[in-house]
Short mmCIF file of C-alpha atoms and ligand atoms in Angstrom, two decimals:
data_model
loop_
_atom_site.label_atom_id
_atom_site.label_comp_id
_atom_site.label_asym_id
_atom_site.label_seq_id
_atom_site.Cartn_x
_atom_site.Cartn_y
_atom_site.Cartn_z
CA UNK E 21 -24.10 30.62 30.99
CA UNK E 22 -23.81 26.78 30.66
CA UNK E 23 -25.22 24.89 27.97
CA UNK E 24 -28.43 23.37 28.41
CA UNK E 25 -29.77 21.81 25.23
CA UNK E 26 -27.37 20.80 22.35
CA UNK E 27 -27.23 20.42 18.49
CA UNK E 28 -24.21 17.88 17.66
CA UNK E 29 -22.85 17.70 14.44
CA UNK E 30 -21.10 14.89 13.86
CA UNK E 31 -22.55 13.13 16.26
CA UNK E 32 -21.61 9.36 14.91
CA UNK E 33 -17.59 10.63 14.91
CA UNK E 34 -14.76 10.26 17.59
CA UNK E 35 -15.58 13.69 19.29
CA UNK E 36 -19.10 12.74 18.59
CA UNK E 37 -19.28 10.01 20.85
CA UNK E 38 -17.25 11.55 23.42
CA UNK E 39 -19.55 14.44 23.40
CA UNK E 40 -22.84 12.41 23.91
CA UNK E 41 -20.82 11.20 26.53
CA UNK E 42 -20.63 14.46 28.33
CA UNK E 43 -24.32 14.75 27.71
CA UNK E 44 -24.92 11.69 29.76
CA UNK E 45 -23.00 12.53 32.60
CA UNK E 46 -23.95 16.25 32.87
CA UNK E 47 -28.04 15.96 31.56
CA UNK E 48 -27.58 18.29 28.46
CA UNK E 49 -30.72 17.74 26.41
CA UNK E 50 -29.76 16.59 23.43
CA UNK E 51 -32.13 18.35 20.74
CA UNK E 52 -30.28 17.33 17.07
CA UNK E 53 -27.84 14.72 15.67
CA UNK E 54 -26.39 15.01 12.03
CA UNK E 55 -23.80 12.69 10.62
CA UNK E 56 -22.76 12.04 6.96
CA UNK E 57 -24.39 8.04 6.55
CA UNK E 58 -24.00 6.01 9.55
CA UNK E 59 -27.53 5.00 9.40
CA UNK E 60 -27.33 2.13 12.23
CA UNK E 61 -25.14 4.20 14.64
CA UNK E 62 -27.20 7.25 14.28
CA UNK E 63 -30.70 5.14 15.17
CA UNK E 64 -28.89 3.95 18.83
CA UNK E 65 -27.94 7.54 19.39
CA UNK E 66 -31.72 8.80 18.36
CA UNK E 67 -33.12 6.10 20.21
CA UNK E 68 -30.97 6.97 23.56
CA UNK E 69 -31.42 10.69 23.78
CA UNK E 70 -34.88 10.92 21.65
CA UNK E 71 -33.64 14.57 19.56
CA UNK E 72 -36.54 16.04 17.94
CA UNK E 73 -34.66 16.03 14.70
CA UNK E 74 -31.89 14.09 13.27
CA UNK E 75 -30.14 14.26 9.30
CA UNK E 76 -27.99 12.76 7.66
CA UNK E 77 -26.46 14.29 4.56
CA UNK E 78 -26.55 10.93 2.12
CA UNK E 79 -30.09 11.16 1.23
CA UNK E 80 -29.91 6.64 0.92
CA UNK E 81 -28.76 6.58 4.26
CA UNK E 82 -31.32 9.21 5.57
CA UNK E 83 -34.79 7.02 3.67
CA UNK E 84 -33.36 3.75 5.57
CA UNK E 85 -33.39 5.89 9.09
CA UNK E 86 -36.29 7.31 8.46
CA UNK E 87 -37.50 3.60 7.94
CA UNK E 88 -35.43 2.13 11.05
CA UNK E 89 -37.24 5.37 13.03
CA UNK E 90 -40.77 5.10 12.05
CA UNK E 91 -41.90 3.96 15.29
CA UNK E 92 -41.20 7.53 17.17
CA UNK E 93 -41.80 11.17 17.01
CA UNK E 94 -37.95 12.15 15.79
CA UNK E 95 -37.97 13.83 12.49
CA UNK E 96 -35.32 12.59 9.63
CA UNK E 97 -33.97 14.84 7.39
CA UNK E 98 -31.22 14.57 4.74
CA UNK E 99 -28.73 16.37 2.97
CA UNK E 100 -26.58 19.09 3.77
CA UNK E 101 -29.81 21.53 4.54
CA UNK E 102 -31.04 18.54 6.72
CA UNK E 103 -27.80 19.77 8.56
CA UNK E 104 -28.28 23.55 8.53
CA UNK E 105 -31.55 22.61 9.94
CA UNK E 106 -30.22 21.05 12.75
CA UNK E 107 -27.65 23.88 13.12
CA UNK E 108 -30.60 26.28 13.44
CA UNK E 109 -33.35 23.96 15.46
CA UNK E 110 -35.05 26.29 17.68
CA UNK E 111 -34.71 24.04 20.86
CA UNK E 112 -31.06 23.84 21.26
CA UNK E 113 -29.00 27.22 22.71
CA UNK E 114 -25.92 24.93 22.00
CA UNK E 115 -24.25 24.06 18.89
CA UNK E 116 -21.49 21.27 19.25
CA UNK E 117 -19.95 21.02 16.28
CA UNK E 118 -17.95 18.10 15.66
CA UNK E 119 -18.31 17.33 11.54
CA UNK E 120 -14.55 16.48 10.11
CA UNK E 121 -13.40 18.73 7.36
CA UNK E 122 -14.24 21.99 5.81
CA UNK E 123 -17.82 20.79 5.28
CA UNK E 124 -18.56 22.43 8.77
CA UNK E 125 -18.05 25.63 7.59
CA UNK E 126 -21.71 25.88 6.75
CA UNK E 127 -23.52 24.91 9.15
CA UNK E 128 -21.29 27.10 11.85
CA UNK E 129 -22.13 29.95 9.91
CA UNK E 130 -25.60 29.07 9.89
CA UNK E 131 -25.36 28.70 13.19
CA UNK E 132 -23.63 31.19 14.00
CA UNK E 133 -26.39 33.87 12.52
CA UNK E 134 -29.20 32.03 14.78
CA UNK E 135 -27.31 33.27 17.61
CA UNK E 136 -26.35 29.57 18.91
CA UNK E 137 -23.61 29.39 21.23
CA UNK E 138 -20.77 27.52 19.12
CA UNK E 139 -18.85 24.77 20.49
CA UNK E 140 -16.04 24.22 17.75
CA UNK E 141 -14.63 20.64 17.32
CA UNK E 142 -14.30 21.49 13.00
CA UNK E 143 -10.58 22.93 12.90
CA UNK E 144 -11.22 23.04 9.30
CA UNK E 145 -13.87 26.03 9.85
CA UNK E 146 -11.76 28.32 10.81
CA UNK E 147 -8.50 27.40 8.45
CA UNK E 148 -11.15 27.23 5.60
CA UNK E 149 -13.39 30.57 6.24
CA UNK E 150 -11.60 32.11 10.17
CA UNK E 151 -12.52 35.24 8.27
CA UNK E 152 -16.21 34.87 7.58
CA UNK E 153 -16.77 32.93 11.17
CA UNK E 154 -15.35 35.20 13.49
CA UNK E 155 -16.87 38.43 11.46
CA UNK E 156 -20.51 36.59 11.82
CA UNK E 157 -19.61 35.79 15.59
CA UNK E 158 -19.04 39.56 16.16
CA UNK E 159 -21.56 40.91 14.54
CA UNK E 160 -24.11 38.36 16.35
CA UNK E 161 -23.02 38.60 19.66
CA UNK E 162 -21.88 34.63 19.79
CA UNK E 163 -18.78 33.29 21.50
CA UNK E 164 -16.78 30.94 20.07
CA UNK E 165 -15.84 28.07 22.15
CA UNK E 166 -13.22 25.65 21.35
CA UNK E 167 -13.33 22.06 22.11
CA UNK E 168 -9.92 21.09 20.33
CA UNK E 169 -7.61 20.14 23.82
CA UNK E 170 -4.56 22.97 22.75
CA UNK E 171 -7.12 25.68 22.09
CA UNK E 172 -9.69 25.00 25.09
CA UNK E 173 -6.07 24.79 27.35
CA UNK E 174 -4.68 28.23 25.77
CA UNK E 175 -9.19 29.41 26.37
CA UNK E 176 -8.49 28.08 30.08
CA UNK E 177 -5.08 29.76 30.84
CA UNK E 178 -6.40 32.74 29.43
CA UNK E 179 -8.71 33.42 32.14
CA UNK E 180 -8.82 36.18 34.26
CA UNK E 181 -5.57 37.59 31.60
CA UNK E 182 -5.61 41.12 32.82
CA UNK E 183 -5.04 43.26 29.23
CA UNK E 184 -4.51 42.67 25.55
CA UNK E 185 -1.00 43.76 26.63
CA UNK E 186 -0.16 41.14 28.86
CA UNK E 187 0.08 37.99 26.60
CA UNK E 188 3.06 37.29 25.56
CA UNK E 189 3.07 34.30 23.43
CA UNK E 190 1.14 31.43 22.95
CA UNK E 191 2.71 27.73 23.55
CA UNK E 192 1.17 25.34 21.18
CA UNK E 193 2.00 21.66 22.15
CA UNK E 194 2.40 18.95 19.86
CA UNK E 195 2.65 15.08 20.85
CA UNK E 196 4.59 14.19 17.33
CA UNK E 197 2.58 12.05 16.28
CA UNK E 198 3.43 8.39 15.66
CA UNK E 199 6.34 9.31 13.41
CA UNK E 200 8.41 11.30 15.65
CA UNK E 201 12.22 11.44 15.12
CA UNK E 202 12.10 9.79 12.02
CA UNK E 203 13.36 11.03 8.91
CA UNK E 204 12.52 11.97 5.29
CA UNK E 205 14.10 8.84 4.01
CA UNK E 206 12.01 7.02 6.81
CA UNK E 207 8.50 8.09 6.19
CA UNK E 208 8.67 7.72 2.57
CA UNK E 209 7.41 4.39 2.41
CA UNK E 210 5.55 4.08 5.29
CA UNK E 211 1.81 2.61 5.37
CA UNK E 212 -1.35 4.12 6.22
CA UNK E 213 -1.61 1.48 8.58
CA UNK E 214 1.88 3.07 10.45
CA UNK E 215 0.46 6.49 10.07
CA UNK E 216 -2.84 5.10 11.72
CA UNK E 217 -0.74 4.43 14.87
CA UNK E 218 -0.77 7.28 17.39
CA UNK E 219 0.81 7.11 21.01
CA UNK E 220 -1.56 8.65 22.94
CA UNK E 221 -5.09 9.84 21.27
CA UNK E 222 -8.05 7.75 19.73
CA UNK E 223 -9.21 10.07 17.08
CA UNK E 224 -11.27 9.49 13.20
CA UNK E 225 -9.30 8.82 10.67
CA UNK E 226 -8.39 12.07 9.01
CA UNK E 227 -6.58 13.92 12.30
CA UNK E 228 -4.85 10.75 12.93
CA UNK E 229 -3.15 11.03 9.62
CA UNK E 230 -2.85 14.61 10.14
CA UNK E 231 -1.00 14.11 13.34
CA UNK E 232 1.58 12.15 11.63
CA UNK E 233 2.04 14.70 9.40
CA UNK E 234 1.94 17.09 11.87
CA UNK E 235 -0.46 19.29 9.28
CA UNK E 236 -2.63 18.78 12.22
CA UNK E 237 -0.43 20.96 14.13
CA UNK E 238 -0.31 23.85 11.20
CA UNK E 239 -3.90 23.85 10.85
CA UNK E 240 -3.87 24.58 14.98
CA UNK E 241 -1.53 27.36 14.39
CA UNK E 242 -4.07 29.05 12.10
CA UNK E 243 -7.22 28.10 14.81
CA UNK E 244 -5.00 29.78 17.41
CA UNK E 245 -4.26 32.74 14.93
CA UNK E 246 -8.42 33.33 14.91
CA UNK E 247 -9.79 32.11 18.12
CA UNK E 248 -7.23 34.28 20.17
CA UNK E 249 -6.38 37.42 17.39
CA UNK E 250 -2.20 36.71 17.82
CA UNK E 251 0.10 37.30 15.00
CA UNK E 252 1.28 33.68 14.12
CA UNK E 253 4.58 34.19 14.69
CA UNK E 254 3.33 34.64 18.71
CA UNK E 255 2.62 30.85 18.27
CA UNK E 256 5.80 28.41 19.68
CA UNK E 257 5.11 24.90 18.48
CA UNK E 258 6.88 22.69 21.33
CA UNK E 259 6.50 18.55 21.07
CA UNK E 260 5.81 17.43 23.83
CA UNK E 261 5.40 13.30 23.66
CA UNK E 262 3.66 12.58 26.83
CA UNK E 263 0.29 14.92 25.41
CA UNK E 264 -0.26 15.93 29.47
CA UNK E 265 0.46 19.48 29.04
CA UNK E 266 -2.16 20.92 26.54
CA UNK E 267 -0.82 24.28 26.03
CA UNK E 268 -0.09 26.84 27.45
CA UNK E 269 0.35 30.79 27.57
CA UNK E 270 3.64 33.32 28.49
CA UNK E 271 2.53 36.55 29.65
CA UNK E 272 4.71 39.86 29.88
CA UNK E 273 5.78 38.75 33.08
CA UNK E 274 7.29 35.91 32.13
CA UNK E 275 5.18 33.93 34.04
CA UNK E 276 3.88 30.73 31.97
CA UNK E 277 0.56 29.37 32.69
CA UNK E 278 -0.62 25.50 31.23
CA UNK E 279 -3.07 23.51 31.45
CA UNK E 280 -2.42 20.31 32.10
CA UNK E 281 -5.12 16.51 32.49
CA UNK E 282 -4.65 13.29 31.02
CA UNK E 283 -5.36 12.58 27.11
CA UNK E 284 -8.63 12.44 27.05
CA UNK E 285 -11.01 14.42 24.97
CA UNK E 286 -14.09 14.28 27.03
CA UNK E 287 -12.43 17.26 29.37
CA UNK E 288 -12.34 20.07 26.64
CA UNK E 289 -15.72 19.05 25.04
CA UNK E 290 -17.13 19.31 28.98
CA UNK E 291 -15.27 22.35 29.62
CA UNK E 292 -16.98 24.35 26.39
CA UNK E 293 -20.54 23.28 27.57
CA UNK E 294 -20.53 23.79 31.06
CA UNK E 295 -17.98 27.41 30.69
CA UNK E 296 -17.84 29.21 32.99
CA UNK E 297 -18.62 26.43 35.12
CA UNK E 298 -16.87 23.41 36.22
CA UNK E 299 -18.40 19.99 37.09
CA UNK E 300 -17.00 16.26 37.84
CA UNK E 301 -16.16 14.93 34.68
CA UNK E 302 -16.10 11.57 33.58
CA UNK E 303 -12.30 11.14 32.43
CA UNK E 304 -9.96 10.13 34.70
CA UNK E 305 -7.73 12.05 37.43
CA UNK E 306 -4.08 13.17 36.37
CA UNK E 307 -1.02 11.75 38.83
CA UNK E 308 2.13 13.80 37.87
CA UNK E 309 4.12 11.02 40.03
CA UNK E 310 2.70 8.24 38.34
CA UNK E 311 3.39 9.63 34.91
CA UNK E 312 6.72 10.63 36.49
CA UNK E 313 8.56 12.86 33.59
CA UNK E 314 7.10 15.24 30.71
CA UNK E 315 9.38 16.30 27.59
CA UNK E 316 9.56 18.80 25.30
CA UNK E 317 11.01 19.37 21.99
CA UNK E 318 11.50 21.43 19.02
CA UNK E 319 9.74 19.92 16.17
CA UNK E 320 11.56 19.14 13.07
CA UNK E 321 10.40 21.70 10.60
CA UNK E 322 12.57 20.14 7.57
CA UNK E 323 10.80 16.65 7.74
CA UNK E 324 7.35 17.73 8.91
CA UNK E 325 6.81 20.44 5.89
CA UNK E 326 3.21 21.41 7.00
CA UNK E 327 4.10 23.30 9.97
CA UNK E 328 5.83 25.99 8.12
CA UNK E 329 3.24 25.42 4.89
CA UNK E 330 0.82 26.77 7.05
CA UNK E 331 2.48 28.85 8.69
CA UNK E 332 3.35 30.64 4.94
CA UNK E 333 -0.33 30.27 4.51
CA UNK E 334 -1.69 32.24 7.05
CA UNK E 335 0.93 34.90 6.43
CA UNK E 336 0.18 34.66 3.25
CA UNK E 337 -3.31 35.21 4.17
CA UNK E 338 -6.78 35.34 2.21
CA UNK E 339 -8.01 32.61 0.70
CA UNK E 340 -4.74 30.65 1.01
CA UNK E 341 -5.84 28.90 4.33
CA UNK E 342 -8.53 27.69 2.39
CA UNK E 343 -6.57 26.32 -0.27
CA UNK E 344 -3.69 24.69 1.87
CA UNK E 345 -7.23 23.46 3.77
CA UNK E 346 -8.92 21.78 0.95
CA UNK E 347 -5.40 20.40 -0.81
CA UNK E 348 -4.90 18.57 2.63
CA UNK E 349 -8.10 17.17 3.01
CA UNK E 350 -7.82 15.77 -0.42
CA UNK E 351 -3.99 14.63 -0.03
CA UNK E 352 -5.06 13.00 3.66
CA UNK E 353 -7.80 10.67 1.71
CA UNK E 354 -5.90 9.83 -0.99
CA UNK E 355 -3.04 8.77 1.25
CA UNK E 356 -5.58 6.62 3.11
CA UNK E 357 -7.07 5.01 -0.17
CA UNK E 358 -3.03 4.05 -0.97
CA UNK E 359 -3.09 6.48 -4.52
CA UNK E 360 -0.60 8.36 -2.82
CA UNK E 361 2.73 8.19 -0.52
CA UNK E 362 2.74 9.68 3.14
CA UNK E 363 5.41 12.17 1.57
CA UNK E 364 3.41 13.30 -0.95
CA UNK E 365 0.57 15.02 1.35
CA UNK E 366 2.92 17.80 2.57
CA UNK E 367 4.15 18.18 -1.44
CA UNK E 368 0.67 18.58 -2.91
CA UNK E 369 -0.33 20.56 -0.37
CA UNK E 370 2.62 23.32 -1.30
CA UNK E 371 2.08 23.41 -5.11
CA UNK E 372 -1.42 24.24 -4.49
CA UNK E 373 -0.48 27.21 -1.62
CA UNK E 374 1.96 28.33 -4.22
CA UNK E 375 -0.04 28.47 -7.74
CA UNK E 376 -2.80 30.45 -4.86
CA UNK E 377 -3.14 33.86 -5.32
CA UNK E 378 -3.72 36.33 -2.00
CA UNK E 379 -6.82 37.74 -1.82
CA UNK E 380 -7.97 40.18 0.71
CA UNK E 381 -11.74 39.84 0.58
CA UNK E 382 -13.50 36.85 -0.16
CA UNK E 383 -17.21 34.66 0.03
CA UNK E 384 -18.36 31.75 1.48
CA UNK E 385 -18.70 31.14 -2.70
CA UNK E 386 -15.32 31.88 -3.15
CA UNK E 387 -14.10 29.39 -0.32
CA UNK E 388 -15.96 26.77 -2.36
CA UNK E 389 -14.47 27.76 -5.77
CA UNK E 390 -11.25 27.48 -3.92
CA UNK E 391 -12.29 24.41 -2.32
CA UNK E 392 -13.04 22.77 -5.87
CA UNK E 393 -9.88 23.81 -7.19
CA UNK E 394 -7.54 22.63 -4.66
CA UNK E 395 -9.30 18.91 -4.93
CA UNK E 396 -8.90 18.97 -8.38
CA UNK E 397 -5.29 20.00 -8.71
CA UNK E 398 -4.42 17.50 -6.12
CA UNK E 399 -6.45 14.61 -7.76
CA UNK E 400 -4.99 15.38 -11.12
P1 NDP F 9 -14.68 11.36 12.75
O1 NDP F 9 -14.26 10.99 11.39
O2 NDP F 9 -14.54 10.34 13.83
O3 NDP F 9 -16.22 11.83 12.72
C1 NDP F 9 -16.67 12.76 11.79
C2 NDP F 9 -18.15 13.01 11.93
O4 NDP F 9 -18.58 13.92 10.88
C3 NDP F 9 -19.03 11.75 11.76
O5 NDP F 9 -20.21 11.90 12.48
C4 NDP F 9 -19.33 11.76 10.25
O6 NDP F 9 -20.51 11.01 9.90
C5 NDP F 9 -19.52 13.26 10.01
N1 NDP F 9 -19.22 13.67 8.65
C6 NDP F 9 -18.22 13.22 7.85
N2 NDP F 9 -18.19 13.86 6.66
C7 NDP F 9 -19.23 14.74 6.71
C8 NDP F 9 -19.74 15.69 5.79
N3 NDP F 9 -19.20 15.86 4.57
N4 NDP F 9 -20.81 16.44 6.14
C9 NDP F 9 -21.38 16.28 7.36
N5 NDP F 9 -20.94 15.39 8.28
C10 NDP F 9 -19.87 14.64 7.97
O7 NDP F 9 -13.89 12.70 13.13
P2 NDP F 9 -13.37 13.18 14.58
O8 NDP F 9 -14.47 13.07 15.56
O9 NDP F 9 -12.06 12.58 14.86
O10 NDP F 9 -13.09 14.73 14.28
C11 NDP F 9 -14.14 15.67 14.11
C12 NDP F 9 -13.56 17.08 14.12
O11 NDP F 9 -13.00 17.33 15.41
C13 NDP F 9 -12.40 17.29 13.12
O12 NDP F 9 -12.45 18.60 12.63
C14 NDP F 9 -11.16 17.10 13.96
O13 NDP F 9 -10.06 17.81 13.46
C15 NDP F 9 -11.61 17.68 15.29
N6 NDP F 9 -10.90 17.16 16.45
C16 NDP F 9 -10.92 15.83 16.74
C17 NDP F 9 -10.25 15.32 17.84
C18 NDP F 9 -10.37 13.87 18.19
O14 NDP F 9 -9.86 13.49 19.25
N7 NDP F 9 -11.00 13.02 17.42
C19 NDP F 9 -9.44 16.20 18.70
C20 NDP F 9 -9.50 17.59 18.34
C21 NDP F 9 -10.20 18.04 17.25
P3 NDP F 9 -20.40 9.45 9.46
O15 NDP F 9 -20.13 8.67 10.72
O16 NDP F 9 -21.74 9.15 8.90
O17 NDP F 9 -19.30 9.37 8.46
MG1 MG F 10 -5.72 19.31 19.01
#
């Protein structure tokens, strides 16, 4: 069934946005917002769909909405339990989740046990705790759906697959980022402002950096890994510059099946609200003649280290997700503040997969204890 009335996480971010987007166009109710401090942006939101709760987790930014709100009925709350509580609000059937980082693991969990129907924007969930989330969406009943454009593709090729059997392999495509075909020597002095550049999406900060890194792709691997139970090494990474075709699936049969639409985010965030059904949507129409040629490439695995870091990682398995996770969220911001060079993300993220021990079972505690130590080996 369709979604009806939503929780967004996130809601002041890229996807965010986009989403309330969706909302507009399709009538979703829109029942919580949550974002980390954008105070201003959060009161236009509140005051446009009228939730009957928003948070935000910095409790300064949360006393000056609650001050900016005062006229109306919404509720402020702050904090990351100002979150949960959103995650959990009995008026939404829908949780969108769109928070950037690991810091979403929480709330989808929460979520998760009050039976909401998950729509999953926060990649770092599942490379952080896949584990924990997808045991918790068994054992409650919930589906998973994804919103990031590879995975809802691979979700949308995947229908109507006839057996577990059939599915060959899984084609994961990348665009390449801003820095594609350079080399080591290349990228070692390039700027955040460079790395800020990419050719065809408008994304926050973070993935943008992780796309020309390509860790963005690597932490997709491992999404793929839980979303769609393959082994990773079912997962072929192809570049493919143009971003048109979103991924796509081989089955036994050799038959391949993509999806393909143009760049634009508002498709796959529509697609996991209204699943099963589809509606008009408010991102433009594809023309294969006027885009006129699609390539494809193999990425370049020696310059672009965090492919194959994560790919050790999920091999590797346990907590190490978590770790490479963390050590990349850490690396990615430090990078941005200029403490550290572009090449130094993938090399900080490696020491702290390698001094990571495997671990077969593990907490949502121990994800956190991981979590701390990955920071602080990479800030050191
Ligand atoms: P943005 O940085 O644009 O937005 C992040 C959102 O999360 C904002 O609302 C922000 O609030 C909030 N936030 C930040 N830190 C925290 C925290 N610690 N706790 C709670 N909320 C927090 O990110 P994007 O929208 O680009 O990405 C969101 C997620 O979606 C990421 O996991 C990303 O990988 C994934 N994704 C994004 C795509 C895109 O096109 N942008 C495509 C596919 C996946 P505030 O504004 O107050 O800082
Ligand atoms: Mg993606």
């Amino acid at each position: 069934m369709s979604a009806k009335s939503l929780a967004i996480l996130g809601s002041t971010g890229s996807i965010g946005k986009q989403s309330l987007d969706v909302c507009r166009k399709c009538g979703y109710g829109v029942k919580a917002l949550t974002a980390y401090s954008s105070e201003k942006e959060m009161e236009n939101q509140a005051r446009e769909f009228n939730p009957e709760v928003v948070a935000l987790v910095d409790e300064k930014a949360a006393r000056e909405l609650k001050t900016r709100l005062a006229d109306t009925d919404i509720k402020v709350l702050s904090g990351v339990e100002g979150v949960c509580e959103c995650a959990v609000l009995s008026g939404a059937d829908t949780v969108l989740n769109s928070i950037v980082g690991m810091a979403g693991l929480k709330p989808t969990l929460e979520a998760i046990r009050a039976k909401k129907k998950i729509a999953l924007a926060n990649k770092e969930t599942l490379v952080a705790g896949g584990k924990l989330v997808m045991a918790e969406a068994e054992k409650n009943g919930v589906q998973i759906l994804p919103v990031d454009s590879e995975h809802s593709a691979i979700f949308q090729c995947l229908q109507g697959k006839p057996s577990n059997r059939a599915l060959k392999k899984i084609i994961l495509t990348a665009s390449g980022g801003p820095f594609f075909g350079k080399t080591a020597q290349e990228l070692k002095n390039v700027t955040v402002e460079n790395a800020l550049k990419h050719p065809n999406w408008s994304m926050g900060a973070k993935i943008t950096i992780d796309s020309a890194t390509m860790m963005n792709k690597g932490l997709e691997l491992i999404e793929a890994v839980w979303l769609f139970s393959v082994k990773p090494e079912d997962i072929e990474i192809v570049v493919h510059r143009e971003s048109i075709v979103h991924s796509a699936v081989e089955y036994d049969d050799n038959s391949v099946i993509a999806q393909l639409g143009l760049p634009d985010m508002r498709i796959p965030i529509q697609y996991a609200l209204t699943y099963p059904e589809r509606f008009e949507s408010p991102a433009g129409e594809l023309s294969l003649s006027q885009i006129g040629r699609l390539s494809f490439f193999e990425p370049d695995y020696d310059t672009f280290k965090c492919i194959n870091i994560c790919k050790n990682a999920i091999n590797k398995g346990g907590l190490c997700t978590a770790a490479v996770n963390s050590a990349n969220e850490q690396a990615n911001l430090m990078f941005r503040q200029g403490k550290i060079g572009f090449l130094d993300i993938a090399e900080k993220v490696e020491e702290v997969l390698e001094c990571t021990a495997y671990r077969d079972e593990y907490t949502f505690d121990d994800v956190m204890e991981v979590d701390r130590f990955a920071r602080e080996y990479v800030m050191r």
